[in-house]
Every structure is written in structure tokens, then in C-alpha cells.
GROMACS .gro file of C-alpha atoms in nm:
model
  356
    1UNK     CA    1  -4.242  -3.777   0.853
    2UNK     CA    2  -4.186  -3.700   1.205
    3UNK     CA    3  -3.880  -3.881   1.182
    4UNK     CA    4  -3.730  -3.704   0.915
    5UNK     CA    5  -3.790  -3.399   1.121
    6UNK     CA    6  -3.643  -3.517   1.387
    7UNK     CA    7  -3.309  -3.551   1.169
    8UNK     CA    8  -3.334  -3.160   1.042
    9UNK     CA    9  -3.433  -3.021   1.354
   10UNK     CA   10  -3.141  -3.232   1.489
   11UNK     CA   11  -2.889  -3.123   1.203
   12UNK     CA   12  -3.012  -2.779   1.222
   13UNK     CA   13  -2.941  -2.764   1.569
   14UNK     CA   14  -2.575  -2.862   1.555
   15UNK     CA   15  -2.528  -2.612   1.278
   16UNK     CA   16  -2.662  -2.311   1.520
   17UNK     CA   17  -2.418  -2.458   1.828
   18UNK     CA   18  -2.122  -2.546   1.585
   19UNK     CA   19  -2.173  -2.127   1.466
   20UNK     CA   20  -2.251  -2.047   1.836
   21UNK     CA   21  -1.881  -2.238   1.938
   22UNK     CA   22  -1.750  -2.062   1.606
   23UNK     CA   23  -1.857  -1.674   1.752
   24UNK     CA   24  -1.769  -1.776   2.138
   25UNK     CA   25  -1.412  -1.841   2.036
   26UNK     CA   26  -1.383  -1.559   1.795
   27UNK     CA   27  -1.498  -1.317   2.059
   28UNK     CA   28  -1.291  -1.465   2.322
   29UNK     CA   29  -0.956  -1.472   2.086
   30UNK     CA   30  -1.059  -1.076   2.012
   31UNK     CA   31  -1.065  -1.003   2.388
   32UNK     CA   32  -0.735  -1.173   2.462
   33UNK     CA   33  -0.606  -0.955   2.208
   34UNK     CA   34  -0.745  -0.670   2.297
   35UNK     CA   35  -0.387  -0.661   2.555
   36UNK     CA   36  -0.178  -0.677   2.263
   37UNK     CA   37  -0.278  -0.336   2.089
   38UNK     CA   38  -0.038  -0.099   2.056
   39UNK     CA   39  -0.040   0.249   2.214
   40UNK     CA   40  -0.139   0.490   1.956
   41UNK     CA   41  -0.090   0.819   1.925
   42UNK     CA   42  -0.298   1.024   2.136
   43UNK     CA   43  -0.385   1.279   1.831
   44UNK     CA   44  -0.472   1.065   1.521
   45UNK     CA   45  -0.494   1.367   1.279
   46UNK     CA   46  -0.510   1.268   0.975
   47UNK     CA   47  -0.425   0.925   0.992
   48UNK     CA   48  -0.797   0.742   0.892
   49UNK     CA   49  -0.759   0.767   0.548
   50UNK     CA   50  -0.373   0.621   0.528
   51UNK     CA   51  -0.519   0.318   0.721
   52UNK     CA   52  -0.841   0.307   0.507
   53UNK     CA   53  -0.619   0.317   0.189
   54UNK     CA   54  -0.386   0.080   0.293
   55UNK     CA   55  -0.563  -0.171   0.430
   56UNK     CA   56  -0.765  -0.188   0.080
   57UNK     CA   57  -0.403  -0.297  -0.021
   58UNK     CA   58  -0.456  -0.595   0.181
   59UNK     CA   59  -0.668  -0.859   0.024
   60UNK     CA   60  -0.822  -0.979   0.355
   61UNK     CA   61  -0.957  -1.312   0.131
   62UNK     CA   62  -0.591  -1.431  -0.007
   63UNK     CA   63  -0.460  -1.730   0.153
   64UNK     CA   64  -0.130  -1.594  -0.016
   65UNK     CA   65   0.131  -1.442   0.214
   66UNK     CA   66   0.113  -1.045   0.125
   67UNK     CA   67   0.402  -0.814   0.193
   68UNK     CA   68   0.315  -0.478   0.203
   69UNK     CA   69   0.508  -0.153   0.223
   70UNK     CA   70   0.470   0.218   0.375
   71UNK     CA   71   0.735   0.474   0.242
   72UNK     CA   72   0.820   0.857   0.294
   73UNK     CA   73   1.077   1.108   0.485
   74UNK     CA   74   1.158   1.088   0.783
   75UNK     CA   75   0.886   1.302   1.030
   76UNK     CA   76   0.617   1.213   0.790
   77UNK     CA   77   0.435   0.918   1.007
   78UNK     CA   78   0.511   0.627   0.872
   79UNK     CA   79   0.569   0.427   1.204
   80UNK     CA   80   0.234   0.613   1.393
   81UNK     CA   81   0.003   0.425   1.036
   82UNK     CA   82   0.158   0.138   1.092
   83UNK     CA   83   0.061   0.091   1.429
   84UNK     CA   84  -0.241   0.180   1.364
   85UNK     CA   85  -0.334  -0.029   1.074
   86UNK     CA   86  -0.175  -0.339   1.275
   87UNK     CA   87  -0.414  -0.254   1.578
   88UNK     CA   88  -0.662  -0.251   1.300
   89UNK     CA   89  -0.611  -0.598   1.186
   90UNK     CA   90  -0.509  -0.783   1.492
   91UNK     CA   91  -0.796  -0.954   1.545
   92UNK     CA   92  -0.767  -1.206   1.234
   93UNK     CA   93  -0.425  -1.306   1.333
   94UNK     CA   94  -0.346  -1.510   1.669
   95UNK     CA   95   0.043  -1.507   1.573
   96UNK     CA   96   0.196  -1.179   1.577
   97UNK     CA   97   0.527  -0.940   1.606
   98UNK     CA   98   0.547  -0.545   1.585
   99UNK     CA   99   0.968  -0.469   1.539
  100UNK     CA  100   1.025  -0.094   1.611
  101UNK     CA  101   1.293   0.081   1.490
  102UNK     CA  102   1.500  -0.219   1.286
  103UNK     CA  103   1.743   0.052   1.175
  104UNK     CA  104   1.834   0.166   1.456
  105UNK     CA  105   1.855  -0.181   1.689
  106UNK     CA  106   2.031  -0.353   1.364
  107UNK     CA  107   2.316  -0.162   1.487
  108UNK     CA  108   2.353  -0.274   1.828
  109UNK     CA  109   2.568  -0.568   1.911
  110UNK     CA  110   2.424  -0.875   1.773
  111UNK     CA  111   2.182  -0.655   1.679
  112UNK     CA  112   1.957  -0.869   1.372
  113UNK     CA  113   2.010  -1.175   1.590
  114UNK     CA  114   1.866  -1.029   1.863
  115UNK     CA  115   1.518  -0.919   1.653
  116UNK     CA  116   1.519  -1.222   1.528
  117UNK     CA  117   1.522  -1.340   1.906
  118UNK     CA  118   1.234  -1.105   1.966
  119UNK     CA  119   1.050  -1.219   1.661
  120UNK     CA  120   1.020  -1.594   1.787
  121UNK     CA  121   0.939  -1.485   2.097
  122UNK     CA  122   0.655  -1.246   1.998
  123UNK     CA  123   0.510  -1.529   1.747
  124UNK     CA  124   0.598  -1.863   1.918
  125UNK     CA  125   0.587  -1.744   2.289
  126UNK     CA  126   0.923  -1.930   2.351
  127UNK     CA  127   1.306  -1.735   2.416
  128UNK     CA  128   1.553  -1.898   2.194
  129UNK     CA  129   1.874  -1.800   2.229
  130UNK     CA  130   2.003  -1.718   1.890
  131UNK     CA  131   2.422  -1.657   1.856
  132UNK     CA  132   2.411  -1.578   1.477
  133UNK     CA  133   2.201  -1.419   1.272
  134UNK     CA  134   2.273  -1.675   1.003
  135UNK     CA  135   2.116  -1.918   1.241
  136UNK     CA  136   1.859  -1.712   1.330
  137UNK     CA  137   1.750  -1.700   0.934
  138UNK     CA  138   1.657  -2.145   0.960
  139UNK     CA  139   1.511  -2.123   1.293
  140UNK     CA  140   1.222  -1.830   1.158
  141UNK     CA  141   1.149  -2.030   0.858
  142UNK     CA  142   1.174  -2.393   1.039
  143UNK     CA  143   0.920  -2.189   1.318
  144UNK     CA  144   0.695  -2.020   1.132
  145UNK     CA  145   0.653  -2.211   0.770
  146UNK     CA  146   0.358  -2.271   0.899
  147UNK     CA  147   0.226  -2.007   1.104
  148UNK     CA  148  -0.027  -1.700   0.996
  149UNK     CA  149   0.121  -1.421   1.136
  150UNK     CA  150   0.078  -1.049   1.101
  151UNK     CA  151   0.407  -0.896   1.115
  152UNK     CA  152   0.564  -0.548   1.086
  153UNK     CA  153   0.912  -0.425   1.055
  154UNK     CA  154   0.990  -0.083   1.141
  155UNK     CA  155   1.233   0.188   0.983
  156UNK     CA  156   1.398  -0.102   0.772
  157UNK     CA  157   1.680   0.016   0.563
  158UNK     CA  158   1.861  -0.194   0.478
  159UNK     CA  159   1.881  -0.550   0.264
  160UNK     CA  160   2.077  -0.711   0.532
  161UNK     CA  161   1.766  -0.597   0.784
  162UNK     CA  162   1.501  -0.777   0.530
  163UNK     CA  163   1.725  -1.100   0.432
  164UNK     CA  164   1.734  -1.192   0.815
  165UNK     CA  165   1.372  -1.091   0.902
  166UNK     CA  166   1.181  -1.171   0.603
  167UNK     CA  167   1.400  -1.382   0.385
  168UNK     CA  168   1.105  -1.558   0.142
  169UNK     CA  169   0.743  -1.562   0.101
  170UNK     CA  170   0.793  -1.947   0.227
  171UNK     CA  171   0.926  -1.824   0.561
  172UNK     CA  172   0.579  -1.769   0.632
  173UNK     CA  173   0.236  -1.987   0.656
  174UNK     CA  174  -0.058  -1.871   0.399
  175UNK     CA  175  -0.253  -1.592   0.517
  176UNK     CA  176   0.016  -1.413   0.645
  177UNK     CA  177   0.072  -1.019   0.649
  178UNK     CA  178   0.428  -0.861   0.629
  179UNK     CA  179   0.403  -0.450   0.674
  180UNK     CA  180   0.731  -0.270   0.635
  181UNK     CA  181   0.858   0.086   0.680
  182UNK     CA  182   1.107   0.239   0.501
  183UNK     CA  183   1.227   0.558   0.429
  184UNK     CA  184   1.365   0.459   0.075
  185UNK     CA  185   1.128   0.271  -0.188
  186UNK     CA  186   1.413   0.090  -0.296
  187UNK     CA  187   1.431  -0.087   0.012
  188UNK     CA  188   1.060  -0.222  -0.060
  189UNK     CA  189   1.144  -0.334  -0.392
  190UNK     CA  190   1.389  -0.499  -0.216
  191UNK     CA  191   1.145  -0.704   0.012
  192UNK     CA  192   0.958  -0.795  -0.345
  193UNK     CA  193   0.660  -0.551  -0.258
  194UNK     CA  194   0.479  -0.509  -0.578
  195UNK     CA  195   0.431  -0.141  -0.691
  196UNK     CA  196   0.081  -0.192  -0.637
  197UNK     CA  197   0.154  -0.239  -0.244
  198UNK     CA  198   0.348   0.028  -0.204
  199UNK     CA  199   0.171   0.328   0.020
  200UNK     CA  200   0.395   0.632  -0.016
  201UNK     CA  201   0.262   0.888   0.324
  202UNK     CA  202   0.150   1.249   0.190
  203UNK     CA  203   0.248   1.588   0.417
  204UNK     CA  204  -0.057   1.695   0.632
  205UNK     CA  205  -0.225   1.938   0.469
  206UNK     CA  206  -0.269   2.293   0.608
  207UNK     CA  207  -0.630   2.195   0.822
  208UNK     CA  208  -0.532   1.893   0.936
  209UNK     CA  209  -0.160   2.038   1.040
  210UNK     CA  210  -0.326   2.382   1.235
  211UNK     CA  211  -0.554   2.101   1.406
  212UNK     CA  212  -0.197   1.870   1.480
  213UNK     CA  213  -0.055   2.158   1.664
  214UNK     CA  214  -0.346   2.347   1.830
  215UNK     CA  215  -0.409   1.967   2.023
  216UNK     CA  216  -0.034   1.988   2.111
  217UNK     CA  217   0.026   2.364   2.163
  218UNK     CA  218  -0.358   2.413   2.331
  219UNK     CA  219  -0.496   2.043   2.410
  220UNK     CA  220  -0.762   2.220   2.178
  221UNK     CA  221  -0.914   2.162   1.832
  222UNK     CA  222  -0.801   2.487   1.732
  223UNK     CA  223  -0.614   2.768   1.881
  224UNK     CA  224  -0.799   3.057   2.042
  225UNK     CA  225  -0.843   3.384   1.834
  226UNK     CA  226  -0.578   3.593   1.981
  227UNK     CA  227  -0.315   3.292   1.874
  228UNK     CA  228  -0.471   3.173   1.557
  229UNK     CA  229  -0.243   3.389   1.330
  230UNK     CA  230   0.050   3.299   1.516
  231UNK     CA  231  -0.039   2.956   1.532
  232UNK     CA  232  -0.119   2.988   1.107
  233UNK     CA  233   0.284   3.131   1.065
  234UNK     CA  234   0.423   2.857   1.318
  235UNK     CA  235   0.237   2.575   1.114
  236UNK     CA  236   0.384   2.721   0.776
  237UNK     CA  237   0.709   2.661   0.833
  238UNK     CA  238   0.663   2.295   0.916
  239UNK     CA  239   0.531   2.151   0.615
  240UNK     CA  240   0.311   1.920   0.669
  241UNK     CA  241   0.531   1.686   0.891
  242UNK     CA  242   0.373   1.552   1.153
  243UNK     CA  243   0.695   1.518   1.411
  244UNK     CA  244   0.788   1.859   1.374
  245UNK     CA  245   0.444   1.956   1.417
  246UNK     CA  246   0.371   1.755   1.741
  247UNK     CA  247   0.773   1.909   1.861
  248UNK     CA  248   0.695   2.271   1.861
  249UNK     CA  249   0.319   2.214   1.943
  250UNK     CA  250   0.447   2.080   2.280
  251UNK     CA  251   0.744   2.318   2.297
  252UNK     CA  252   0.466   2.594   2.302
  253UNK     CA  253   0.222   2.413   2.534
  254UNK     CA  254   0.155   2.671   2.802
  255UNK     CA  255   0.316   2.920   2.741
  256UNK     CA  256   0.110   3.215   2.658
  257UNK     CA  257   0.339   3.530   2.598
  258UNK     CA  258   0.300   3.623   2.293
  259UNK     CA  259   0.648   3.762   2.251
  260UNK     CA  260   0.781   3.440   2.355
  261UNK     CA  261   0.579   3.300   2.064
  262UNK     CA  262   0.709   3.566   1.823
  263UNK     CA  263   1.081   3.516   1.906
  264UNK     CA  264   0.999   3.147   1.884
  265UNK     CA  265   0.887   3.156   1.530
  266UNK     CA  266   1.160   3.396   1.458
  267UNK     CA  267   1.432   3.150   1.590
  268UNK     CA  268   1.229   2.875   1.381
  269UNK     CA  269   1.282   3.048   1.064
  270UNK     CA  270   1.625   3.088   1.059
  271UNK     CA  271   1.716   2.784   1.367
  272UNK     CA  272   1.543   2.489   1.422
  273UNK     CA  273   1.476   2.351   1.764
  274UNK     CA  274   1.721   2.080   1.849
  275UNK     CA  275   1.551   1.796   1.880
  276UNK     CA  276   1.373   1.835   1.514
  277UNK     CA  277   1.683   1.929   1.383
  278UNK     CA  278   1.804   1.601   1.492
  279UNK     CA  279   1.553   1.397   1.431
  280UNK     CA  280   1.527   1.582   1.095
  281UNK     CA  281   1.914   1.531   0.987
  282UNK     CA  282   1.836   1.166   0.978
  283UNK     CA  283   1.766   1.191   0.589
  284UNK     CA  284   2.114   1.434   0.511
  285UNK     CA  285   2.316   1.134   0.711
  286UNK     CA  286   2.188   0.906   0.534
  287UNK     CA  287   2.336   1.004   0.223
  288UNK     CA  288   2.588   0.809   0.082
  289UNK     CA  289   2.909   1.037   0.042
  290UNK     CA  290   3.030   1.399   0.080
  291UNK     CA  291   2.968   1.494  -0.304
  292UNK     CA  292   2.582   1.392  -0.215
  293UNK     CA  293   2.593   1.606   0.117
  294UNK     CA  294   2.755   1.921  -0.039
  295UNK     CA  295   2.491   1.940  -0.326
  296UNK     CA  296   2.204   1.872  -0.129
  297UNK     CA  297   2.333   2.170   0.134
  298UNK     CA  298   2.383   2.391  -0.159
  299UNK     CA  299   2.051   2.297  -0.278
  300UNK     CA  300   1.841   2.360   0.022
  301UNK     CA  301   2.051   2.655   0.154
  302UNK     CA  302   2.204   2.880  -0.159
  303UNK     CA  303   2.093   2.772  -0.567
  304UNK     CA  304   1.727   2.818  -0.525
  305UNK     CA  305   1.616   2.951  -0.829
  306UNK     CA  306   1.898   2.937  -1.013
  307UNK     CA  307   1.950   2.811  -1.372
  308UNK     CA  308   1.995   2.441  -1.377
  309UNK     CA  309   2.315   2.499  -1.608
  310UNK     CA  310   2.446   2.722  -1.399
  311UNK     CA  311   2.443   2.496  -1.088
  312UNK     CA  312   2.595   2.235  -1.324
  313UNK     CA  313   2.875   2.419  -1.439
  314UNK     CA  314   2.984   2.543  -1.071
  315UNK     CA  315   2.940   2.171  -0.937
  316UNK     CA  316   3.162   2.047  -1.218
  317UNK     CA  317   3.399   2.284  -1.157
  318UNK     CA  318   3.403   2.124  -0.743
  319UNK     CA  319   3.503   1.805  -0.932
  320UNK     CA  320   3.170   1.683  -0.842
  321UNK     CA  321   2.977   1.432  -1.085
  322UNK     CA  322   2.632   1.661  -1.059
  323UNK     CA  323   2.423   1.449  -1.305
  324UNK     CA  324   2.467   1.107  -1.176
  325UNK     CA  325   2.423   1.283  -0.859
  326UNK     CA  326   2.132   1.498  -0.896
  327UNK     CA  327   1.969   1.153  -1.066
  328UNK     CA  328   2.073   0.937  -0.735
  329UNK     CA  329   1.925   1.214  -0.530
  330UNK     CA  330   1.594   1.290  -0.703
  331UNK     CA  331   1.528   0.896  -0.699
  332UNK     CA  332   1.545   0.939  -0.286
  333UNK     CA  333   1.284   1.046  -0.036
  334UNK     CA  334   1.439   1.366   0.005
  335UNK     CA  335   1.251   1.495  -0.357
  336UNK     CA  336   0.895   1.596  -0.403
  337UNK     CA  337   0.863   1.735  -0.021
  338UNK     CA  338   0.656   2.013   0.111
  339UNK     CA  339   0.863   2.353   0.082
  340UNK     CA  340   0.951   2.444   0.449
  341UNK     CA  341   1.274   2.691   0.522
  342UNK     CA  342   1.605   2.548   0.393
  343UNK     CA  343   1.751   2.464   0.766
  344UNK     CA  344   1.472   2.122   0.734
  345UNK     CA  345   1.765   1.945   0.526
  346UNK     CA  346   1.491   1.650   0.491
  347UNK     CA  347   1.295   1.873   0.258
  348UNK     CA  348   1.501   1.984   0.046
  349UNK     CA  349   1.346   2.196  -0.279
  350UNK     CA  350   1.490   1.989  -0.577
  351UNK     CA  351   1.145   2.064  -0.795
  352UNK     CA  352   1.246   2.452  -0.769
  353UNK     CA  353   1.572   2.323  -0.978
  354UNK     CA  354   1.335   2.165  -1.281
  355UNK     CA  355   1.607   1.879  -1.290
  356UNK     CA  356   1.481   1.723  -1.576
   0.00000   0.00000   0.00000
């Protein structure tokens, strides 16, 4: 009797240390990784829900490598979740890459050879020099076959972008989590994100905006009296948007003449500050040719409201092709946007045009 025991108090005892080890190591890979969080933004308005919804996406108990996908116009916060639902998760992965702005460093000389440069080095903690991004393609797969890794591409548009980056589910070792951004949802269904893991990024709505701006414009949960009107009519005209909101919230930090204010949201209805207009613009270069451009402008800026035939008949008269082109631009990100004044070409106001 007292030898059998002996035996479970013995076996029970090497159970507790082997789940003691277990938590020790856990906790000690968490703290290591604590250094690898991302800075996020210093006013998450808003942004709790998006990560609770998309992280449900995830199914944290598949040993299946899971790609999934955040999509919306440009301004709207796509990169900010993504950041934070990757801080989120971090933890469970020991292997991991954030790649900011694909789009923009795809561009650069040897530009998808040189993320895939920074993608070894993030996951495998060793600088390969990589000449060709054709190259590049055998060493990720060779490399990380068999690796977990959380990964996220940023602002991908392209199939080039995804075919160097994220080739095949078998690029990857099981467990793995892919998270791309893209403005397009074609680009998605590109990367073979099933519709179910798409998360397509709603406008702010009008609480959650005022609060956006009065932390920007006040460092304040919301603005004081004698500026909340103001601050209502300034947060009207962005929409929703997040970037433009956190842009003029700045612009406005400290300064407290109310005819400044005024002339400001007077110049904002008819001009928009610079930087948001550039930022903003992203979405109108982005289209494909200069039929596309010159319907969208006279969309946003002159046929609101008018009868659909109508529009047709002048467009057709341009020599434009106005159906297959209304179609191609009603299938973009550009549709379905808050209504904001017609100089934010990003939010254009198809719906008013009942393009059915």
C-alpha cells in the first residue's frame, strides 16, 4: 500500500513540476516578447471591437495555417487594427514579422526582394542577402515550411506583392497566422482568404469620431462647451475616417481663436488641408485609366442627384464606356463610403446615383 503511494505521490509530483516548467517558460517567452509589441496608437477609439471581431476570425485551436484579411479606403484604419490585433496575439507565436507599407516599399529598387530580406530576418533572426525576388520566393518556403509564425503584410496591392510574400499555404508550418491589408477585396481573394475571413473596417461613427478629435484637438475626452458645436461641424465633414480625423484634430491643437476655427472649417468645406488631401488622393490614383478618373471627378464634384440616364447619355457622348465603368468602380473601395464634401475624392457618393 505504502508503496503504491509512493508511485502516485511520485507521478503526481512530476506532473505539478512538468506544468510548473510548462508556465515558467510560457511566462518567460511572454516577457521576451513583451519588446516586440508594436507602438500603438496613442488614441484607440474605436478600435476594441474590430480586434474583438476579428480575432473571432481566427480559430486559435486550428493547427491549419489561416490567412486572414482586413479591407477598406484608404484613412479608414486598417494598418492601426492590425497592429493591434498582432500585439494581441503575439504571445502564442515565437516566430514573427510585421511588413508595413508593402505597397509602397514594393516600389523601391529591389523592392519585394528586399521584404523578403526583412521577412527572414524578422522570423529566422539571420540577414540573407537575397538578389532576386524569384530567389527570395524558395528561400521563405525552404525557411519557414516549418515554422509557426504570425505574420502581417501591410497595404498589399498587388498579386506580385502576395506571390513573393505569401506564395502557398505550404510556405508556412501549421499553426501559422497570415493578416493582410488591402485596400481592394480583390486583392484578398487573391491571397485565397475565404469570404468568411474577410473583415471589411466601418467609418467611426459620430461619438466615437467627436471623441477621435477632441483627444487630438484638446488632449480631452470631449471638447469644452464653448467649442463643442464647432468641434460637432468640424467632425461632420470628415466622415468617419479616422486619418482625417486625427489630421485636423492636431492641426487645431492649441489654438483657441475661435475665428481661426471658423475660417478653418470654412477652408475645409470647400479645400482640404494638404496633407489629407494627399494622403486622401491615394484611392483617385489608384484608378486604372483617365475614363475611370473623369467619372469618378464628375461623380463626387458635379452629377449628384442627377438621373442615372442622364449621366449615361452625357458620358457616352465623352466616348466613355460608363457601364462597364460605373460596374468596375462600384466593385472598388471607393463605393458605399460615408458622405463627406466632394473635395474627399476617396469617398465618393456613388449610392446617391442608384447605379443599379
Amino acid at each position: 500500500m505504502d508503496t503504491k503511494r509512493n508511485i502516485l505521490f511520485s507521478c503526481s509530483h512530476k506532473t505539478f513540476q512538468a506544468e510548473l516548467v510548462d508556465l515558467v517558460v510560457e511566462r518567460v517567452l511572454s516577457e521576451l516578447k513583451c519588446g516586440h509589441h508594436l507602438v500603438a496608437c496613442k488614441y484607440p477609439i474605436g478600435i476594441d471591437p474590430h480586434v474583438t471581431n476579428l480575432i473571432s476570425l481566427i480559430n486559435s485551436d486550428s493547427n491549419d495555417v489561416q490567412f486572414v484579411g482586413i479591407c477598406g479606403p484608404s484613412g479608414i484604419g486598417k494598418t492601426t487594427v492590425a497592429k493591434a490585433v498582432y500585439n494581441q496575439i503575439l504571445s502564442k507565436f515565437y516566430r514573427h514579422s510585421f511588413l508595413s507599407d508593402i505597397k509602397e516599399q514594393a516600389m523601391q529598387s529591389k523592392g519585394l526582394a528586399s521584404l523578403q530580406k526583412q521577412l527572414l530576418k524578422d522570423i529566422s533572426k539571420i540577414e540573407i542577402d537575397i538578389g532576386d525576388h524569384h530567389v527570395g520566393k524558395t528561400l521563405i518556403k525552404q525557411m519557414l515550411c516549418n515554422e509557426k509564425v504570425l505574420l502581417v503584410l501591410d497595404s498589399v496591392d498587388s498579386k506580385e506583392q502576395l506571390d513573393a510574400l505569401v506564395g502557398e499555404l505550404d510556405w508556412f508550418g501549421k499553426g501559422s497566422e497570415v493578416i493582410i491589408t488591402a485596400r481592394e477585396q480583390h486583392i484578398l481573394q487573391v491571397a485565397k482568404v475565404g469570404k468568411d475571413k474577410i473583415y471589411r473596417l466601418q467609418n467611426l461613427n459620430p461619438t466615437n469620431s467627436l471623441q477621435l478629435f477632441s483627444w487630438h484637438a484638446f488632449s480631452e475626452r470631449e471638447p469644452p462647451n464653448d467649442y463643442m458645436q464647432l468641434s460637432q461641424d468640424v467632425v461632420r465633414c470628415l466622415g468617419g475616417f479616422p486619418l482625417t480625423i486625427e489630421v485636423l484634430g492636431s492641426y487645431l491643437l492649441d489654438i483657441r481663436d475661435k475665428e481661426v476655427w471658423e475660417s478653418t472649417l470654412q477652408k475645409l468645406k470647400e479645400i482640404p488641408d494638404e496633407e489629407v488631401e494627399r494622403m486622401l488622393k491615394i484611392s483617385y490614383d489608384n484608378l486604372e485609366d483617365e475614363c475611370q478618373k473623369s467619372m469618378f471627378l464628375d461623380s463626387a464634384c458635379f452629377f449628384i442627384g442627377w438621373e442615372k440616364e442622364t449621366i449615361i447619355s452625357i458620358w457616352e457622348a465623352c466616348g466613355y464606356h460608363p457601364r462597364f465603368t460605373m460596374h468596375t468602380l462600384l466593385k472598388s473601395t471607393l463605393q458605399g463610403s460615408f458622405s463627406i464634401p466632394s473635395f474627399y475624392v476617396e469617398v465618393v457618393q456613388m449610392e446617391e446615383l442608384s447605379f443599379a
